[in-house]
Amino acid sequence: MFERLRERFEGIIGFLRKKGKLSQKDVDSALRQIRLALLEGDVHYKVVKEILSKVRERALSQDVLSSISPADQVLKILYEEILEVMSGEGSPRLSFAHEPPSLYMLVGLQGSGKTTTAVKIANLLKREGRRSVLVAADVKRPAAREQLQILAGKIGCQVVGGKTPLDAVSRGISSAKELGCDVVIVDSAGRLHVDEEMLSELEELGKRFSFQEVLLVIDSMMGQEALKVGRAFMEAIDLSGVILTKLDGDARGGAALSVTHVLGKPIKFIGTGEKIDDIEPFHPDRIVSRILGMGDVATLVEKISASIDEEKAKELSKRVKRAEFTMEDMLEYLRQMRDMGPLDQILEMIPGFLKIRRKIGDVSVGEKELKHIEAIILSMTPEERRRPEIIKGSRKRRIAKGSGTSVQLVNQVLKQYNEVKNMLKRLSKPGARMKLPFF
Ligand code: GDP
């Protein structure tokens, strides 16, 4: 996710760090590189301009230039300004009607991922104890309804159709009332391109029903076209938010980052794969940390907690509080993660992981990286796993040899362990927010 952008930022930050004290010329040069990185990453030029002008103004202040670590200051400013642009107005959470059922509708072009996302959301709600009825409002394409039925069948949700979209939604609401369901999720008709018929259908639905959420589903591989599509939908119906799908692909992702700013609507979820579980609530702060190479430990911890049993989770939080997070714990989590889905997505949330990956060479799958880390940890003695601080020169050489890796890699695993441990410690403090390693 956003790999290219991330690599570019890593380079720029490295460039600034090497400089130590920064001159105006250094800042200018970094700003030029940032501009290029954002444009290459497909961020909309107006958004780039806005980010750049704010970063420039703040970065050139005397406080920053004369500070002890100007590179970190610039990084902090960059983080805050990108975050500002990505945050949008309105709540990033789903809202619910006072009286159920709450009515949601997904809109977007055909193929953007509406049907899949409708079921993913129903599944998320189910986990919170809320039941949904799904409405197949694309009455002209029987295949669309069939697909919704197949997916909904996997999570035991009822699918309702109708003669017209209005009829389908009315039936959906009646069914939800009859069955005592909390939410009605409408999978609206999509077309390959924005067309008048589709938009007027949505307009009509918007006039007739009071939707709690109208969510625009955007395929993040679409690039800048997504922004035009977004504007067209916005003219037909009042949107409450955006869902970005296919962020697991190799999309540059910049257009997706621009969407909040251009439409003024928050991104509520991101789709990260084809499976029903591949959806995450959108946290702009976490994504910006990921892009700026700071990792995303908060999401990592959530994923881990969701997949390990409660007892283990409690034990983890106790151990973290006592700062007893050992190499064995790290190995345990890495193994758990392997069972949690695409390893790549998980590992890239670990700060500094990109560097390890590059050293290893093969970037196709995360499995290989895990094997190396696993081999390194397994080559440690139990004492070393519990107290990695005792691992110095000769121990490092022994571990590298035993695991068939290199001292350099052993060093990186140790560093990564420390970073994760420190961040977990900070996160476990009451009321702690995800803090970045630099601030
Ligand atoms: P719709 O026409 O808008 O209803 O789109 P679909 O839900 O049928 O999705 C189109 C294709 O995109 C299907 O093959 C889905 O499996 C796939 N898809 C949807 N969301 C994601 C995602 O987040 N990641 C990936 N990789 N594929 C997705």
Short mmCIF file of C-alpha atoms and ligand atoms in Angstrom, two decimals:
data_model
loop_
_atom_site.label_atom_id
_atom_site.label_comp_id
_atom_site.label_asym_id
_atom_site.label_seq_id
_atom_site.Cartn_x
_atom_site.Cartn_y
_atom_site.Cartn_z
CA MET A 1 0.00 0.00 0.00
CA PHE A 2 1.44 3.36 -1.10
CA GLU A 3 4.80 1.69 -1.41
CA ARG A 4 6.32 3.98 -3.99
CA LEU A 5 5.30 7.10 -2.13
CA ARG A 6 6.71 5.60 1.01
CA GLU A 7 10.05 4.81 -0.58
CA ARG A 8 10.35 8.33 -1.93
CA PHE A 9 9.61 9.87 1.45
CA GLU A 10 12.10 7.60 3.12
CA GLY A 11 14.75 8.90 0.71
CA ILE A 12 13.84 12.54 1.33
CA ILE A 13 13.87 12.17 5.08
CA GLY A 14 17.19 10.36 4.89
CA PHE A 15 18.55 13.25 2.81
CA LEU A 16 17.47 15.78 5.45
CA ARG A 17 18.83 13.73 8.33
CA LYS A 18 22.24 13.50 6.72
CA LYS A 19 22.38 17.28 6.48
CA GLY A 20 22.11 17.89 10.22
CA LYS A 21 21.55 21.64 10.28
CA LEU A 22 19.38 22.77 7.43
CA SER A 23 19.85 25.81 5.24
CA GLN A 24 17.09 27.45 3.29
CA LYS A 25 18.56 25.79 0.21
CA ASP A 26 18.30 22.33 1.77
CA VAL A 27 14.66 22.93 2.66
CA ASP A 28 13.97 24.13 -0.88
CA SER A 29 15.60 21.06 -2.31
CA ALA A 30 13.61 18.77 0.01
CA LEU A 31 10.39 20.58 -0.90
CA ARG A 32 11.11 20.05 -4.57
CA GLN A 33 11.60 16.34 -3.93
CA ILE A 34 8.42 16.18 -1.86
CA ARG A 35 6.49 17.87 -4.65
CA LEU A 36 7.80 15.38 -7.20
CA ALA A 37 7.09 12.42 -4.93
CA LEU A 38 3.49 13.51 -4.41
CA LEU A 39 2.90 14.22 -8.10
CA GLU A 40 4.45 10.91 -9.09
CA GLY A 41 2.28 9.26 -6.49
CA ASP A 42 -0.74 10.61 -8.42
CA VAL A 43 -1.79 13.12 -5.78
CA HIS A 44 -3.95 15.81 -7.36
CA TYR A 45 -1.87 18.88 -8.29
CA LYS A 46 -4.06 21.27 -6.30
CA VAL A 47 -3.69 19.14 -3.23
CA VAL A 48 0.09 19.00 -3.77
CA LYS A 49 0.17 22.78 -4.05
CA GLU A 50 -1.73 23.21 -0.84
CA ILE A 51 0.42 20.76 1.12
CA LEU A 52 3.60 22.31 -0.23
CA SER A 53 2.72 25.92 0.50
CA LYS A 54 1.88 25.10 4.11
CA VAL A 55 4.93 22.94 4.64
CA ARG A 56 7.17 25.60 3.10
CA GLU A 57 5.83 28.35 5.29
CA ARG A 58 6.24 26.34 8.47
CA ALA A 59 9.53 24.64 7.56
CA LEU A 60 11.30 27.88 6.77
CA SER A 61 10.57 29.43 10.14
CA GLN A 62 13.63 30.11 12.28
CA ASP A 63 12.40 27.74 14.99
CA VAL A 64 12.69 24.80 12.64
CA LEU A 65 15.97 25.71 11.00
CA SER A 66 17.70 26.36 14.29
CA SER A 67 16.25 23.37 16.13
CA ILE A 68 18.40 20.43 17.21
CA SER A 69 16.82 18.02 14.75
CA PRO A 70 15.41 20.02 11.85
CA ALA A 71 14.81 16.89 9.73
CA ASP A 72 12.43 15.52 12.34
CA GLN A 73 10.73 18.89 12.57
CA VAL A 74 10.17 18.92 8.82
CA LEU A 75 8.86 15.36 9.00
CA LYS A 76 6.48 16.37 11.77
CA ILE A 77 5.19 19.31 9.70
CA LEU A 78 4.79 17.09 6.66
CA TYR A 79 2.90 14.55 8.74
CA GLU A 80 0.54 17.18 10.12
CA GLU A 81 -0.16 18.83 6.79
CA ILE A 82 -0.79 15.59 4.87
CA LEU A 83 -3.00 14.48 7.73
CA GLU A 84 -4.96 17.72 7.56
CA VAL A 85 -5.60 17.24 3.84
CA MET A 86 -6.67 13.62 4.30
CA SER A 87 -8.98 14.10 7.21
CA GLY A 88 -12.04 15.67 5.56
CA GLU A 89 -15.05 16.99 7.39
CA GLY A 90 -17.66 14.91 9.11
CA SER A 91 -17.37 11.76 11.15
CA PRO A 92 -15.26 8.89 9.87
CA ARG A 93 -17.60 6.47 11.69
CA LEU A 94 -20.88 5.03 10.50
CA SER A 95 -23.88 6.72 12.07
CA PHE A 96 -27.12 5.06 13.13
CA ALA A 97 -30.71 6.28 13.02
CA HIS A 98 -32.53 6.85 16.32
CA GLU A 99 -35.11 4.39 15.15
CA PRO A 100 -33.90 1.30 13.34
CA PRO A 101 -33.42 0.34 10.65
CA SER A 102 -30.65 2.71 9.60
CA LEU A 103 -30.58 3.05 5.86
CA TYR A 104 -27.21 2.93 4.08
CA MET A 105 -26.51 2.99 0.37
CA LEU A 106 -23.34 2.27 -1.56
CA VAL A 107 -22.91 4.09 -4.86
CA GLY A 108 -20.15 3.93 -7.47
CA LEU A 109 -19.20 2.63 -10.87
CA GLN A 110 -19.59 -1.01 -11.82
CA GLY A 111 -16.56 -2.97 -10.71
CA SER A 112 -15.56 -0.49 -8.02
CA GLY A 113 -16.33 -3.05 -5.33
CA LYS A 114 -19.82 -2.00 -4.16
CA THR A 115 -21.28 -5.48 -3.79
CA THR A 116 -18.24 -6.88 -2.03
CA THR A 117 -18.06 -3.85 0.25
CA ALA A 118 -21.78 -4.02 1.11
CA VAL A 119 -21.24 -7.54 2.42
CA LYS A 120 -17.99 -6.58 4.15
CA ILE A 121 -19.85 -3.83 6.03
CA ALA A 122 -22.72 -6.18 6.93
CA ASN A 123 -20.09 -8.54 8.30
CA LEU A 124 -18.41 -5.80 10.36
CA LEU A 125 -21.79 -4.80 11.79
CA LYS A 126 -22.59 -8.43 12.54
CA ARG A 127 -19.46 -8.65 14.65
CA GLU A 128 -20.77 -5.70 16.65
CA GLY A 129 -24.04 -7.53 17.12
CA ARG A 130 -26.01 -5.60 14.50
CA ARG A 131 -28.02 -7.44 11.87
CA SER A 132 -28.43 -6.20 8.31
CA VAL A 133 -30.69 -6.76 5.33
CA LEU A 134 -29.02 -6.30 1.94
CA VAL A 135 -30.88 -4.75 -0.97
CA ALA A 136 -30.01 -5.57 -4.59
CA ALA A 137 -31.11 -2.34 -6.21
CA ASP A 138 -29.58 -3.12 -9.59
CA VAL A 139 -32.84 -4.55 -10.89
CA LYS A 140 -31.66 -4.70 -14.51
CA ARG A 141 -28.72 -7.02 -13.96
CA PRO A 142 -29.79 -10.34 -12.46
CA ALA A 143 -26.11 -11.27 -12.21
CA ALA A 144 -25.58 -8.40 -9.77
CA ARG A 145 -28.27 -9.76 -7.46
CA GLU A 146 -26.92 -13.29 -7.76
CA GLN A 147 -23.46 -12.14 -6.78
CA LEU A 148 -24.83 -10.29 -3.77
CA GLN A 149 -26.76 -13.41 -2.77
CA ILE A 150 -23.70 -15.63 -2.98
CA LEU A 151 -21.60 -13.30 -0.84
CA ALA A 152 -24.40 -12.53 1.62
CA GLY A 153 -25.04 -16.28 1.99
CA LYS A 154 -21.55 -16.63 3.47
CA ILE A 155 -22.46 -14.42 6.40
CA GLY A 156 -26.11 -15.46 6.66
CA CYS A 157 -27.67 -12.17 5.54
CA GLN A 158 -30.98 -11.85 3.76
CA VAL A 159 -31.02 -10.27 0.28
CA VAL A 160 -34.06 -8.43 -0.99
CA GLY A 161 -34.80 -7.28 -4.57
CA GLY A 162 -37.69 -5.58 -6.34
CA LYS A 163 -39.19 -4.49 -9.64
CA THR A 164 -37.65 -1.04 -9.48
CA PRO A 165 -34.89 0.38 -7.28
CA LEU A 166 -37.53 2.26 -5.23
CA ASP A 167 -39.51 -0.92 -4.81
CA ALA A 168 -36.39 -2.87 -3.80
CA VAL A 169 -35.45 -0.34 -1.10
CA SER A 170 -39.03 -0.23 0.26
CA ARG A 171 -39.06 -4.00 0.48
CA GLY A 172 -35.69 -3.99 2.16
CA ILE A 173 -36.96 -1.61 4.84
CA SER A 174 -40.10 -3.71 5.41
CA SER A 175 -38.05 -6.90 5.69
CA ALA A 176 -35.68 -5.30 8.17
CA LYS A 177 -38.62 -4.20 10.31
CA GLU A 178 -40.20 -7.63 10.15
CA LEU A 179 -36.96 -9.42 10.99
CA GLY A 180 -35.94 -6.88 13.62
CA CYS A 181 -32.75 -5.98 11.74
CA ASP A 182 -30.79 -2.84 12.58
CA VAL A 183 -29.46 -1.82 9.20
CA VAL A 184 -30.52 -1.91 5.53
CA ILE A 185 -27.60 -1.78 3.10
CA VAL A 186 -28.50 -0.88 -0.47
CA ASP A 187 -26.18 -2.07 -3.24
CA SER A 188 -27.13 0.45 -5.93
CA ALA A 189 -26.89 -0.06 -9.69
CA GLY A 190 -23.52 0.76 -11.17
CA ARG A 191 -22.52 1.40 -14.77
CA LEU A 192 -19.14 1.22 -16.43
CA HIS A 193 -19.21 4.99 -16.89
CA VAL A 194 -21.10 7.79 -15.26
CA ASP A 195 -24.43 7.97 -17.10
CA GLU A 196 -27.58 10.03 -16.77
CA GLU A 197 -29.87 7.11 -16.07
CA MET A 198 -27.79 5.91 -13.16
CA LEU A 199 -27.52 9.37 -11.67
CA SER A 200 -31.23 10.14 -12.01
CA GLU A 201 -32.05 6.80 -10.37
CA LEU A 202 -29.89 7.79 -7.42
CA GLU A 203 -31.40 11.24 -7.32
CA GLU A 204 -34.85 9.71 -7.11
CA LEU A 205 -33.80 7.34 -4.33
CA GLY A 206 -32.24 10.26 -2.45
CA LYS A 207 -35.50 12.23 -2.65
CA ARG A 208 -37.71 9.36 -1.64
CA PHE A 209 -35.75 7.89 1.28
CA SER A 210 -33.83 9.35 4.13
CA PHE A 211 -30.41 7.71 4.04
CA GLN A 212 -28.28 7.67 7.12
CA GLU A 213 -25.18 7.05 5.02
CA VAL A 214 -24.55 7.34 1.29
CA LEU A 215 -21.07 6.03 0.67
CA LEU A 216 -19.20 6.47 -2.58
CA VAL A 217 -17.12 3.39 -3.39
CA ILE A 218 -13.96 4.25 -5.30
CA ASP A 219 -11.50 1.84 -6.83
CA SER A 220 -8.11 3.24 -5.83
CA MET A 221 -6.57 1.90 -9.05
CA MET A 222 -8.66 4.37 -11.03
CA GLY A 223 -6.30 7.28 -10.54
CA GLN A 224 -7.40 10.85 -11.19
CA GLU A 225 -10.55 9.69 -12.98
CA ALA A 226 -11.89 8.82 -9.52
CA LEU A 227 -12.13 12.49 -8.65
CA LYS A 228 -14.28 13.29 -11.70
CA VAL A 229 -16.51 10.32 -10.97
CA GLY A 230 -16.80 11.47 -7.37
CA ARG A 231 -17.90 14.95 -8.37
CA ALA A 232 -20.57 13.57 -10.74
CA PHE A 233 -22.05 11.37 -8.02
CA MET A 234 -21.99 14.23 -5.57
CA GLU A 235 -24.17 16.31 -7.84
CA ALA A 236 -26.82 13.59 -7.93
CA ILE A 237 -26.92 12.66 -4.27
CA ASP A 238 -25.69 13.91 -0.93
CA LEU A 239 -22.70 11.77 0.03
CA SER A 240 -21.73 11.14 3.64
CA GLY A 241 -18.37 9.54 2.96
CA VAL A 242 -16.06 7.56 0.74
CA ILE A 243 -14.82 3.97 0.76
CA LEU A 244 -11.56 3.26 -1.06
CA THR A 245 -11.23 -0.28 -2.36
CA LYS A 246 -8.32 -2.29 -3.73
CA LEU A 247 -5.69 -0.54 -1.70
CA ASP A 248 -3.96 -3.91 -1.61
CA GLY A 249 -3.13 -3.55 -5.31
CA ASP A 250 -0.18 -1.68 -6.71
CA ALA A 251 -2.09 1.54 -7.19
CA ARG A 252 -0.03 4.64 -6.58
CA GLY A 253 -2.83 5.71 -4.29
CA GLY A 254 -2.34 9.46 -4.55
CA ALA A 255 -5.65 10.12 -6.23
CA ALA A 256 -7.25 8.27 -3.37
CA LEU A 257 -5.47 10.54 -0.93
CA SER A 258 -6.79 13.57 -2.77
CA VAL A 259 -10.39 12.46 -2.73
CA THR A 260 -11.21 13.66 0.75
CA HIS A 261 -9.86 17.09 0.02
CA VAL A 262 -11.48 17.43 -3.40
CA LEU A 263 -14.91 16.16 -2.30
CA GLY A 264 -14.71 17.42 1.28
CA LYS A 265 -15.97 14.04 2.55
CA PRO A 266 -14.24 11.69 4.96
CA ILE A 267 -12.95 8.28 3.93
CA LYS A 268 -14.76 5.84 6.19
CA PHE A 269 -13.28 2.48 5.20
CA ILE A 270 -10.56 1.02 3.06
CA GLY A 271 -10.81 -2.29 1.24
CA THR A 272 -7.60 -4.31 1.32
CA GLY A 273 -8.50 -7.53 -0.47
CA GLU A 274 -11.21 -9.66 -2.01
CA LYS A 275 -12.13 -11.58 1.12
CA ILE A 276 -15.01 -10.51 3.35
CA ASP A 277 -12.66 -9.66 6.21
CA ASP A 278 -10.46 -7.43 4.09
CA ILE A 279 -11.81 -4.09 5.24
CA GLU A 280 -10.45 -1.61 7.76
CA PRO A 281 -11.91 1.53 9.29
CA PHE A 282 -9.94 4.43 7.90
CA HIS A 283 -7.61 6.21 10.30
CA PRO A 284 -5.83 8.99 8.41
CA ASP A 285 -3.15 9.32 11.09
CA ARG A 286 -2.20 5.68 10.71
CA ILE A 287 -2.10 5.83 6.93
CA VAL A 288 0.06 8.95 6.94
CA SER A 289 2.44 7.26 9.38
CA ARG A 290 2.62 4.32 7.01
CA ILE A 291 3.32 6.54 4.03
CA LEU A 292 6.03 8.42 5.87
CA GLY A 293 7.65 5.10 6.79
CA MET A 294 6.81 5.32 10.48
CA GLY A 295 4.90 2.04 10.48
CA ASP A 296 1.41 1.57 11.81
CA VAL A 297 1.66 -0.13 15.13
CA ALA A 298 -1.87 0.78 16.22
CA THR A 299 -3.48 -1.19 13.39
CA LEU A 300 -0.99 -3.97 13.93
CA VAL A 301 -1.95 -4.27 17.58
CA GLU A 302 -5.63 -4.32 16.65
CA LYS A 303 -5.12 -7.04 14.07
CA ILE A 304 -3.14 -9.06 16.55
CA SER A 305 -5.75 -8.63 19.27
CA ALA A 306 -8.53 -9.61 16.89
CA SER A 307 -6.82 -12.85 15.98
CA ILE A 308 -5.37 -14.08 19.23
CA ASP A 309 -7.56 -15.32 22.00
CA GLU A 310 -8.54 -13.02 24.79
CA GLU A 311 -6.41 -14.67 27.42
CA LYS A 312 -3.32 -14.20 25.31
CA ALA A 313 -4.30 -10.60 24.58
CA LYS A 314 -4.64 -9.85 28.28
CA GLU A 315 -1.34 -11.51 28.97
CA LEU A 316 0.24 -9.42 26.21
CA SER A 317 -1.05 -6.17 27.58
CA LYS A 318 0.22 -7.09 31.07
CA ARG A 319 3.61 -8.02 29.72
CA VAL A 320 3.83 -4.87 27.67
CA LYS A 321 2.97 -2.79 30.72
CA ARG A 322 5.74 -4.48 32.64
CA ALA A 323 7.99 -3.95 29.62
CA GLU A 324 8.45 -7.69 29.34
CA PHE A 325 7.86 -7.97 25.63
CA THR A 326 10.44 -10.57 24.61
CA MET A 327 11.78 -11.93 21.36
CA GLU A 328 9.63 -14.98 22.02
CA ASP A 329 6.57 -12.75 22.07
CA MET A 330 7.66 -11.19 18.84
CA LEU A 331 8.06 -14.61 17.24
CA GLU A 332 4.69 -15.68 18.57
CA TYR A 333 3.04 -12.62 17.03
CA LEU A 334 4.79 -13.02 13.73
CA ARG A 335 3.52 -16.58 13.60
CA GLN A 336 0.00 -15.48 14.50
CA MET A 337 0.19 -12.87 11.79
CA ARG A 338 1.12 -15.46 9.23
CA ASP A 339 -2.26 -17.03 9.90
CA MET A 340 -4.01 -13.71 9.61
CA GLY A 341 -3.90 -13.11 5.88
CA PRO A 342 -1.53 -11.50 3.44
CA LEU A 343 1.66 -11.16 5.36
CA ASP A 344 2.84 -8.23 3.27
CA GLN A 345 0.07 -6.01 4.51
CA ILE A 346 0.79 -6.85 8.10
CA LEU A 347 4.54 -6.61 8.00
CA GLU A 348 4.57 -3.25 6.32
CA MET A 349 2.94 -1.81 9.39
CA ILE A 350 6.10 -2.54 11.35
CA PRO A 351 8.33 0.53 11.45
CA GLY A 352 11.46 0.12 9.41
CA PHE A 353 10.31 -3.07 7.76
CA LEU A 354 10.82 -1.75 4.25
CA LYS A 355 14.54 -1.57 4.88
CA ILE A 356 14.77 -5.19 5.97
CA ARG A 357 12.77 -6.23 2.96
CA ARG A 358 15.08 -4.40 0.61
CA LYS A 359 18.18 -6.01 2.12
CA ILE A 360 16.69 -9.46 1.73
CA GLY A 361 16.05 -8.73 -1.91
CA ASP A 362 13.06 -10.78 -2.91
CA VAL A 363 10.03 -8.58 -2.47
CA SER A 364 7.40 -10.87 -3.91
CA VAL A 365 6.01 -12.27 -0.68
CA GLY A 366 6.40 -11.63 3.00
CA GLU A 367 6.75 -15.31 3.79
CA LYS A 368 10.47 -15.25 3.06
CA GLU A 369 11.07 -12.31 5.37
CA LEU A 370 9.21 -14.07 8.11
CA LYS A 371 11.33 -17.17 7.58
CA HIS A 372 14.50 -15.08 8.05
CA ILE A 373 13.22 -13.36 11.16
CA GLU A 374 12.00 -16.69 12.49
CA ALA A 375 15.35 -18.33 11.79
CA ILE A 376 17.16 -15.50 13.56
CA ILE A 377 14.96 -15.64 16.64
CA LEU A 378 15.15 -19.44 16.76
CA SER A 379 18.93 -19.28 16.65
CA MET A 380 18.95 -17.29 19.87
CA THR A 381 19.26 -19.03 23.23
CA PRO A 382 16.21 -18.79 25.52
CA GLU A 383 18.17 -16.29 27.63
CA GLU A 384 18.88 -14.14 24.57
CA ARG A 385 15.25 -14.21 23.54
CA ARG A 386 14.19 -12.96 26.93
CA ARG A 387 16.93 -10.37 27.26
CA PRO A 388 17.97 -9.36 23.75
CA GLU A 389 20.08 -6.56 25.20
CA ILE A 390 22.80 -9.12 25.98
CA ILE A 391 23.23 -9.89 22.27
CA LYS A 392 26.54 -8.26 21.39
CA GLY A 393 29.25 -8.92 18.79
CA SER A 394 30.12 -12.61 19.15
CA ARG A 395 26.55 -13.63 19.93
CA LYS A 396 25.40 -11.75 16.84
CA ARG A 397 27.92 -13.59 14.69
CA ARG A 398 26.81 -16.93 16.13
CA ILE A 399 23.12 -16.14 15.52
CA ALA A 400 23.80 -14.96 11.97
CA LYS A 401 25.69 -18.15 11.23
CA GLY A 402 23.10 -20.36 12.89
CA SER A 403 20.26 -18.79 10.97
CA GLY A 404 22.06 -18.59 7.64
CA THR A 405 21.62 -14.83 7.51
CA SER A 406 23.98 -11.94 8.24
CA VAL A 407 24.98 -9.85 11.25
CA GLN A 408 23.40 -6.92 9.49
CA LEU A 409 20.04 -8.68 9.42
CA VAL A 410 20.38 -9.74 13.03
CA ASN A 411 20.99 -6.09 13.89
CA GLN A 412 17.92 -5.06 11.99
CA VAL A 413 15.70 -7.60 13.70
CA LEU A 414 17.00 -6.38 17.07
CA LYS A 415 16.35 -2.78 16.13
CA GLN A 416 12.91 -3.58 14.88
CA TYR A 417 12.17 -5.48 18.08
CA ASN A 418 13.16 -2.44 20.13
CA GLU A 419 11.02 -0.12 18.06
CA VAL A 420 7.97 -2.34 18.37
CA LYS A 421 8.57 -2.83 22.06
CA ASN A 422 8.94 0.89 22.72
CA MET A 423 5.86 1.75 20.79
CA LEU A 424 3.80 -0.96 22.44
CA LYS A 425 4.93 0.46 25.76
CA ARG A 426 3.78 3.92 24.81
CA LEU A 427 0.51 2.61 23.44
CA SER A 428 -0.25 0.67 26.56
CA LYS A 429 -0.18 3.79 28.75
CA PRO A 430 -3.70 4.84 29.71
CA GLY A 431 -5.13 7.34 27.24
CA ALA A 432 -2.07 7.11 25.01
CA ARG A 433 -2.48 7.97 21.41
CA MET A 434 -0.36 6.45 18.70
CA LYS A 435 2.83 8.42 19.13
CA LEU A 436 5.38 8.64 16.42
CA PRO A 437 8.93 7.67 17.17
CA PHE A 438 10.27 11.09 16.28
CA PHE A 439 8.22 13.40 18.46
P1 GDP B 1 -19.37 -3.76 -8.04
O1 GDP B 1 -19.59 -3.98 -9.49
O2 GDP B 1 -19.11 -2.33 -7.72
O3 GDP B 1 -20.44 -4.34 -7.17
O4 GDP B 1 -18.01 -4.49 -7.67
P2 GDP B 1 -17.75 -5.92 -7.04
O5 GDP B 1 -18.07 -5.93 -5.59
O6 GDP B 1 -18.39 -6.95 -7.90
O7 GDP B 1 -16.16 -5.99 -7.16
C1 GDP B 1 -15.48 -6.06 -8.41
C2 GDP B 1 -14.23 -6.89 -8.25
O8 GDP B 1 -13.33 -6.25 -7.37
C3 GDP B 1 -14.50 -8.27 -7.66
O9 GDP B 1 -13.68 -9.20 -8.31
C4 GDP B 1 -14.07 -8.12 -6.19
O10 GDP B 1 -13.63 -9.33 -5.64
C5 GDP B 1 -12.94 -7.12 -6.33
N1 GDP B 1 -12.73 -6.32 -5.12
C6 GDP B 1 -13.61 -5.59 -4.40
N2 GDP B 1 -13.00 -4.96 -3.38
C7 GDP B 1 -11.70 -5.30 -3.42
C8 GDP B 1 -10.53 -4.96 -2.63
O11 GDP B 1 -10.57 -4.18 -1.66
N3 GDP B 1 -9.35 -5.51 -3.03
C9 GDP B 1 -9.27 -6.36 -4.10
N4 GDP B 1 -8.09 -6.86 -4.42
N5 GDP B 1 -10.32 -6.68 -4.86
C10 GDP B 1 -11.52 -6.17 -4.53
#
